[in-house]
CSV table of C-alpha atoms and ligand atoms in Angstrom, one decimal:
chain,number,residue,atom,x,y,z
A,1,UNK,CA,8.8,-15.8,-21.5
A,2,UNK,CA,5.7,-14.8,-23.0
A,3,UNK,CA,5.5,-11.5,-25.1
A,4,UNK,CA,4.1,-9.3,-23.0
A,5,UNK,CA,6.6,-9.8,-20.2
A,6,UNK,CA,9.4,-9.7,-22.8
A,7,UNK,CA,8.5,-5.8,-23.7
A,8,UNK,CA,8.1,-5.5,-19.9
A,9,UNK,CA,11.7,-6.6,-19.3
A,10,UNK,CA,12.8,-4.6,-22.7
A,11,UNK,CA,11.2,-1.3,-21.1
A,12,UNK,CA,12.6,-1.8,-17.9
A,13,UNK,CA,16.5,-2.6,-19.3
A,14,UNK,CA,16.2,0.5,-21.4
A,15,UNK,CA,15.1,2.8,-18.7
A,16,UNK,CA,16.3,4.7,-15.6
A,17,UNK,CA,13.5,6.4,-14.8
A,18,UNK,CA,11.0,3.7,-13.8
A,19,UNK,CA,8.4,4.8,-10.9
A,20,UNK,CA,6.2,1.8,-9.4
A,21,UNK,CA,2.6,2.4,-7.9
A,22,UNK,CA,0.9,-0.5,-6.1
A,23,UNK,CA,-1.9,-1.4,-3.6
A,24,UNK,CA,-2.6,-4.5,-1.4
A,25,UNK,CA,-2.2,-7.0,-4.1
A,26,UNK,CA,1.6,-6.5,-3.9
A,27,UNK,CA,1.3,-8.1,-0.4
A,28,UNK,CA,-0.9,-10.8,-1.0
A,29,UNK,CA,1.8,-13.3,-2.1
A,30,UNK,CA,3.5,-12.4,1.6
A,31,UNK,CA,0.1,-13.8,3.0
A,32,UNK,CA,-1.6,-10.5,3.7
A,33,UNK,CA,-5.2,-10.4,2.4
A,34,UNK,CA,-6.2,-7.5,0.3
A,35,UNK,CA,-9.6,-5.9,0.2
A,36,UNK,CA,-11.4,-6.6,-2.9
A,37,UNK,CA,-10.3,-10.3,-3.9
A,38,UNK,CA,-12.7,-12.9,-3.3
A,39,UNK,CA,-10.8,-14.0,0.0
A,40,UNK,CA,-10.2,-10.4,0.5
A,41,UNK,CA,-11.3,-8.6,3.6
A,42,UNK,CA,-14.5,-7.2,2.0
A,43,UNK,CA,-15.9,-10.6,1.6
A,44,UNK,CA,-15.5,-11.8,5.1
A,45,UNK,CA,-18.3,-11.0,7.5
A,46,UNK,CA,-18.2,-8.5,10.2
A,47,UNK,CA,-20.5,-6.5,12.2
A,48,UNK,CA,-19.8,-3.5,10.0
A,49,UNK,CA,-18.4,-3.2,6.5
A,50,UNK,CA,-14.5,-2.5,6.5
A,51,UNK,CA,-14.5,0.9,5.2
A,52,UNK,CA,-17.0,1.8,8.1
A,53,UNK,CA,-14.7,0.3,10.8
A,54,UNK,CA,-11.8,1.7,9.2
A,55,UNK,CA,-13.2,5.4,9.2
A,56,UNK,CA,-12.3,8.3,11.5
A,57,UNK,CA,-15.5,8.6,12.9
A,58,UNK,CA,-15.7,4.9,14.0
A,59,UNK,CA,-12.0,5.3,15.6
A,60,UNK,CA,-13.2,8.1,17.5
A,61,UNK,CA,-16.7,6.5,18.7
A,62,UNK,CA,-16.1,2.8,18.8
A,63,UNK,CA,-12.2,2.6,19.5
A,64,UNK,CA,-12.4,-1.0,21.1
A,65,UNK,CA,-14.1,-2.3,18.1
A,66,UNK,CA,-11.8,-0.6,15.5
A,67,UNK,CA,-9.0,-2.2,17.4
A,68,UNK,CA,-10.3,-5.7,17.4
A,69,UNK,CA,-10.5,-5.4,13.6
A,70,UNK,CA,-7.2,-3.7,13.0
A,71,UNK,CA,-5.3,-5.8,15.3
A,72,UNK,CA,-6.6,-9.0,13.9
A,73,UNK,CA,-6.8,-8.1,10.1
A,74,UNK,CA,-4.2,-5.7,9.5
A,75,UNK,CA,-1.4,-5.7,12.3
A,76,UNK,CA,-0.1,-9.3,11.0
A,77,UNK,CA,3.4,-10.1,12.0
A,78,UNK,CA,6.1,-12.4,10.9
A,79,UNK,CA,5.3,-11.6,7.3
A,80,UNK,CA,8.1,-11.4,4.8
A,81,UNK,CA,8.6,-9.4,1.7
A,82,UNK,CA,7.9,-11.3,-1.3
A,83,UNK,CA,9.3,-11.4,-5.1
A,84,UNK,CA,7.5,-8.2,-6.0
A,85,UNK,CA,9.0,-6.4,-3.1
A,86,UNK,CA,12.6,-7.9,-3.6
A,87,UNK,CA,12.5,-7.0,-7.4
A,88,UNK,CA,11.5,-3.2,-7.2
A,89,UNK,CA,14.3,-3.0,-4.2
A,90,UNK,CA,16.9,-4.4,-6.6
A,91,UNK,CA,16.1,-2.2,-9.3
A,92,UNK,CA,16.1,0.8,-7.2
A,93,UNK,CA,19.6,-0.3,-5.9
A,94,UNK,CA,20.6,-0.5,-9.8
A,95,UNK,CA,19.7,2.9,-10.5
A,96,UNK,CA,16.8,1.9,-12.5
A,97,UNK,CA,13.7,2.7,-10.4
A,98,UNK,CA,13.5,6.2,-9.0
A,99,UNK,CA,10.2,5.5,-6.2
A,100,UNK,CA,7.9,3.3,-4.8
A,101,UNK,CA,4.4,4.9,-4.4
A,102,UNK,CA,2.3,2.4,-2.4
A,103,UNK,CA,-1.2,2.5,-0.7
A,104,UNK,CA,-0.2,-0.2,1.3
A,105,UNK,CA,0.6,0.3,5.2
A,106,UNK,CA,2.7,-2.9,6.0
A,107,UNK,CA,6.3,-1.7,5.6
A,108,UNK,CA,7.3,-4.6,3.2
A,109,UNK,CA,8.8,-2.4,0.7
A,110,UNK,CA,11.4,-0.9,3.3
A,111,UNK,CA,11.9,-4.6,4.7
A,112,UNK,CA,12.7,-5.8,1.0
A,113,UNK,CA,15.4,-2.9,1.0
A,114,UNK,CA,13.7,-0.1,-1.1
A,115,UNK,CA,14.6,3.6,0.1
A,116,UNK,CA,12.2,6.0,-1.7
A,117,UNK,CA,9.1,4.6,-0.6
A,118,UNK,CA,5.8,6.9,-0.8
A,119,UNK,CA,3.6,5.7,1.8
A,120,UNK,CA,0.3,7.4,0.8
A,121,UNK,CA,-1.9,5.8,3.7
A,122,UNK,CA,0.8,5.8,6.3
A,123,UNK,CA,2.4,2.6,8.2
A,124,UNK,CA,1.3,0.3,10.9
A,125,UNK,CA,4.7,0.9,11.9
A,126,UNK,CA,4.2,4.3,13.2
A,127,UNK,CA,1.7,5.1,15.9
A,128,UNK,CA,1.3,8.0,18.2
A,129,UNK,CA,-0.3,9.1,21.3
A,130,UNK,CA,-3.2,11.4,20.4
A,131,UNK,CA,-2.9,13.2,24.2
A,132,UNK,CA,1.1,13.7,24.1
A,133,UNK,CA,2.1,12.8,20.7
A,134,UNK,CA,4.8,10.2,21.9
A,135,UNK,CA,5.5,7.6,19.5
A,136,UNK,CA,5.2,4.0,19.8
A,137,UNK,CA,6.3,0.8,17.5
A,138,UNK,CA,4.6,-1.9,16.0
A,139,UNK,CA,5.7,-4.1,18.8
A,140,UNK,CA,4.1,-1.9,21.7
A,141,UNK,CA,0.9,-1.8,19.7
A,142,UNK,CA,0.8,-5.8,19.2
A,143,UNK,CA,1.8,-6.5,22.8
A,144,UNK,CA,-1.4,-4.4,23.9
A,145,UNK,CA,-4.6,-5.4,25.1
A,146,UNK,CA,-7.5,-3.9,23.7
A,147,UNK,CA,-7.2,-0.1,22.9
A,148,UNK,CA,-3.3,0.4,23.5
A,149,UNK,CA,-2.7,3.6,25.8
A,150,UNK,CA,0.4,5.8,26.0
A,151,UNK,CA,2.7,4.6,28.7
A,152,UNK,CA,3.7,8.1,30.0
A,153,UNK,CA,-0.1,10.0,30.0
A,154,UNK,CA,-2.5,6.9,29.2
A,155,UNK,CA,-3.8,8.7,26.1
A,156,UNK,CA,-5.1,6.5,23.4
A,157,UNK,CA,-2.6,5.8,20.7
A,158,UNK,CA,-3.8,5.8,17.2
A,159,UNK,CA,-2.1,4.3,14.3
A,160,UNK,CA,-0.1,6.9,11.7
A,161,UNK,CA,-2.7,5.4,9.0
A,162,UNK,CA,-4.9,7.5,6.8
A,163,UNK,CA,-8.6,6.5,7.6
A,164,UNK,CA,-11.5,6.7,5.5
A,165,UNK,CA,-12.5,10.8,6.0
A,166,UNK,CA,-9.1,11.8,6.6
A,167,UNK,CA,-6.9,13.5,4.2
A,168,UNK,CA,-3.3,12.3,2.7
A,169,UNK,CA,-0.3,13.7,3.6
A,170,UNK,CA,0.4,17.0,1.1
A,171,UNK,CA,4.3,16.4,0.9
A,172,UNK,CA,3.8,12.8,0.0
A,173,UNK,CA,1.1,13.6,-2.4
A,174,UNK,CA,3.2,16.2,-4.0
A,175,UNK,CA,6.4,14.1,-4.4
A,176,UNK,CA,4.5,11.3,-5.7
A,177,UNK,CA,3.0,13.5,-8.6
A,178,UNK,CA,6.2,14.7,-9.2
A,179,UNK,CA,7.7,11.1,-9.6
A,180,UNK,CA,5.0,10.2,-11.7
A,181,UNK,CA,4.8,13.1,-13.9
A,182,UNK,CA,8.4,12.9,-14.4
A,183,UNK,CA,8.6,8.7,-15.0
A,184,UNK,CA,9.6,7.1,-18.1
A,185,UNK,CA,8.0,3.8,-17.4
A,186,UNK,CA,5.2,3.7,-14.9
A,187,UNK,CA,4.5,0.2,-13.5
A,188,UNK,CA,1.1,-0.1,-11.6
A,189,UNK,CA,0.3,-3.1,-9.9
A,190,UNK,CA,-1.7,-5.3,-7.1
A,191,UNK,CA,-4.5,-2.7,-7.1
A,192,UNK,CA,-7.9,-2.1,-7.6
A,193,UNK,CA,-7.8,1.8,-8.5
A,194,UNK,CA,-10.8,2.0,-6.4
A,195,UNK,CA,-9.5,4.2,-3.9
A,196,UNK,CA,-9.3,7.9,-4.3
A,197,UNK,CA,-7.4,10.3,-4.3
A,198,UNK,CA,-4.7,7.8,-4.5
A,199,UNK,CA,-5.8,6.2,-7.4
A,200,UNK,CA,-6.2,9.4,-9.2
A,201,UNK,CA,-2.4,10.1,-8.9
A,202,UNK,CA,-1.6,8.0,-11.9
A,203,UNK,CA,-3.3,10.3,-14.6
A,204,UNK,CA,-0.2,12.6,-14.1
A,205,UNK,CA,1.7,10.3,-16.1
A,206,UNK,CA,2.8,11.6,-19.4
A,207,UNK,CA,4.7,8.8,-21.1
A,208,UNK,CA,3.7,6.1,-23.4
A,209,UNK,CA,5.2,2.9,-21.2
A,210,UNK,CA,2.3,2.7,-18.7
A,211,UNK,CA,2.2,-0.9,-17.5
A,212,UNK,CA,-0.6,-2.6,-15.7
A,213,UNK,CA,0.0,-5.9,-13.5
A,214,UNK,CA,-3.2,-7.1,-11.9
A,215,UNK,CA,-5.0,-10.5,-11.1
A,216,UNK,CA,-8.4,-9.0,-12.0
A,217,UNK,CA,-9.1,-6.1,-14.6
A,218,UNK,CA,-9.3,-2.5,-13.3
A,219,UNK,CA,-11.2,0.6,-14.8
A,220,UNK,CA,-7.8,1.9,-16.2
A,221,UNK,CA,-6.9,-1.2,-18.1
A,222,UNK,CA,-7.8,0.7,-21.3
A,223,UNK,CA,-5.4,3.5,-20.4
A,224,UNK,CA,-2.4,1.0,-20.4
A,225,UNK,CA,0.2,0.5,-23.2
A,226,UNK,CA,1.0,-3.1,-21.7
A,227,UNK,CA,-1.7,-4.9,-19.5
A,228,UNK,CA,-0.4,-8.1,-17.9
A,229,UNK,CA,-2.8,-10.3,-16.0
A,230,UNK,CA,-1.2,-12.4,-13.5
A,231,UNK,CA,0.4,-12.3,-10.1
A,232,UNK,CA,2.9,-9.6,-9.6
A,233,UNK,CA,5.5,-11.6,-7.7
A,234,UNK,CA,5.3,-14.2,-10.6
A,235,UNK,CA,5.4,-11.6,-13.1
A,236,UNK,CA,8.4,-9.6,-11.8
A,237,UNK,CA,10.7,-12.5,-10.9
A,238,UNK,CA,10.8,-13.3,-14.4
A,239,UNK,CA,12.4,-10.0,-15.3
B,1,LIG,P1,-7.6,-3.8,-3.3
B,1,LIG,O1,-8.1,-5.0,-2.3
B,1,LIG,O2,-8.6,-2.9,-3.7
B,1,LIG,O3,-7.5,-4.3,-4.8
B,1,LIG,C1,-6.3,-5.3,-4.8
B,1,LIG,C2,-6.3,-5.4,-6.0
B,1,LIG,O4,-5.0,-6.4,-6.3
B,1,LIG,C3,-7.3,-6.6,-6.7
B,1,LIG,O5,-7.6,-6.0,-8.0
B,1,LIG,C4,-6.7,-7.8,-6.8
B,1,LIG,O6,-7.0,-8.8,-8.0
B,1,LIG,C5,-5.1,-7.6,-6.9
B,1,LIG,N1,-4.3,-8.7,-6.9
B,1,LIG,C6,-4.5,-9.5,-5.6
B,1,LIG,N2,-3.3,-10.0,-5.4
B,1,LIG,C7,-2.5,-10.0,-6.6
B,1,LIG,C8,-1.2,-10.1,-6.8
B,1,LIG,N3,-0.6,-11.3,-6.2
B,1,LIG,N4,-0.6,-9.8,-8.0
B,1,LIG,C9,-1.2,-9.0,-8.9
B,1,LIG,N5,-2.5,-8.5,-8.4
B,1,LIG,C10,-3.1,-8.9,-7.1
B,1,LIG,O7,-6.6,-3.0,-3.0
B,1,LIG,P2,-5.8,-1.4,-3.2
B,1,LIG,O8,-6.4,-1.0,-4.3
B,1,LIG,O9,-4.5,-1.4,-2.7
B,1,LIG,O10,-6.8,-0.7,-1.9
B,1,LIG,C11,-7.2,-1.2,-0.9
B,1,LIG,C12,-6.9,-0.4,0.2
B,1,LIG,O11,-6.7,-0.9,1.3
B,1,LIG,C13,-5.6,0.6,0.3
B,1,LIG,O12,-5.9,1.8,0.7
B,1,LIG,C14,-4.5,-0.1,1.4
B,1,LIG,O13,-4.2,1.0,2.3
B,1,LIG,C15,-5.4,-0.8,2.1
B,1,LIG,N6,-4.8,-2.3,2.4
B,1,LIG,C16,-3.6,-2.1,2.8
B,1,LIG,C17,-2.9,-3.8,3.0
B,1,LIG,C18,-1.6,-3.7,3.1
B,1,LIG,O14,-0.8,-2.7,3.5
B,1,LIG,N7,-0.9,-4.9,2.8
B,1,LIG,C19,-3.8,-4.6,2.7
B,1,LIG,C20,-5.1,-4.6,2.6
B,1,LIG,C21,-5.7,-3.2,2.2
B,2,LIG,ZN1,0.8,10.4,26.1
C-alpha cells in the first residue's frame, strides 16, 4: 500500500463523518462511459455536441433525436455496481459515511446498497408523463421505441434528470450543502469538477481532510489535502 492510500485509510478509520462527492468517473469501471475522458462521450462524433443534445431546448424541439442519443448512450442496462460503489455502501453500513452526493444518474449507488444518496442530476430510473404526471420506470422506457409516450394519456414522457438549462432540486442542494459543511472527511472522486452548480458545492467544506481521487487532474487539485491519481474502484478497494 502506498503512502497516500495509507493516509486515506487512516483518515477513514478515524472518522464517523465522511461524505463522498462523485461523478461519472465512479461508474466507468462498471462500463458506463463518462463525458470528458478520451473515450468519453464528448470525444465521440454526433451531429450535435452532447451538451446541446442534453439541453432542455433540444429535448423540447427535437425530442426524437434526444431519445436516440439518450437511449443509446445513457440508458445502459445490465450494469453492476463496482468496487467503489460497494465500498461506499459498506462505509455507510458501518456508520462511518453519512451520505453520497452524486452527479450520476445511473442509480448504481443504490444498487450497491447505499441509502443516503443525493442525486444532484436526477435518475434514469424515474420518468414522468409531461401531461398527466404518471411515473414510469426504466424498463418501460427501455422497451419504448423512439419517443416514449404515456400509456394513459399518450403525453410525452420526460426522464427525471436535470438537463442543461434546467435548475437543480433545491431540497437536494440544501441537504448536500449541509452534509458537506459538517463533514469531517470529504472524499471527491471520478469527476472533472467542470459542471456547475454541482461542482461549486464542495466549496462549502470547512475541514482539513479533503481527498481527491481522480484519473486526471482537476481544477481543484490545489485545494486538496490528499490528491490520489488513480482508478477510484482500485483505490477504495485497498482500504
Ligand atoms: P466527466 O465526464 O466530466 O468527468 C469524469 C472524470 O472522472 C474525469 O476527470 C476522468 O478522468 C475521471 N475518471 C474516469 N474514470 C475514472 C475512474 N475509474 N476513477 C477515477 N476517475 C475516473 O464527469 P462529471 O464530472 O460527472 O460531469 C459529467 C456530467 O455528466 C454529470 O453531470 C453527470 O450527470 C453526467 N454523466 C453521468 C453518467 C452516469 O450517470 N454514469 C455518465 C456520463 C455523464
Ligand atoms: Zn400521461
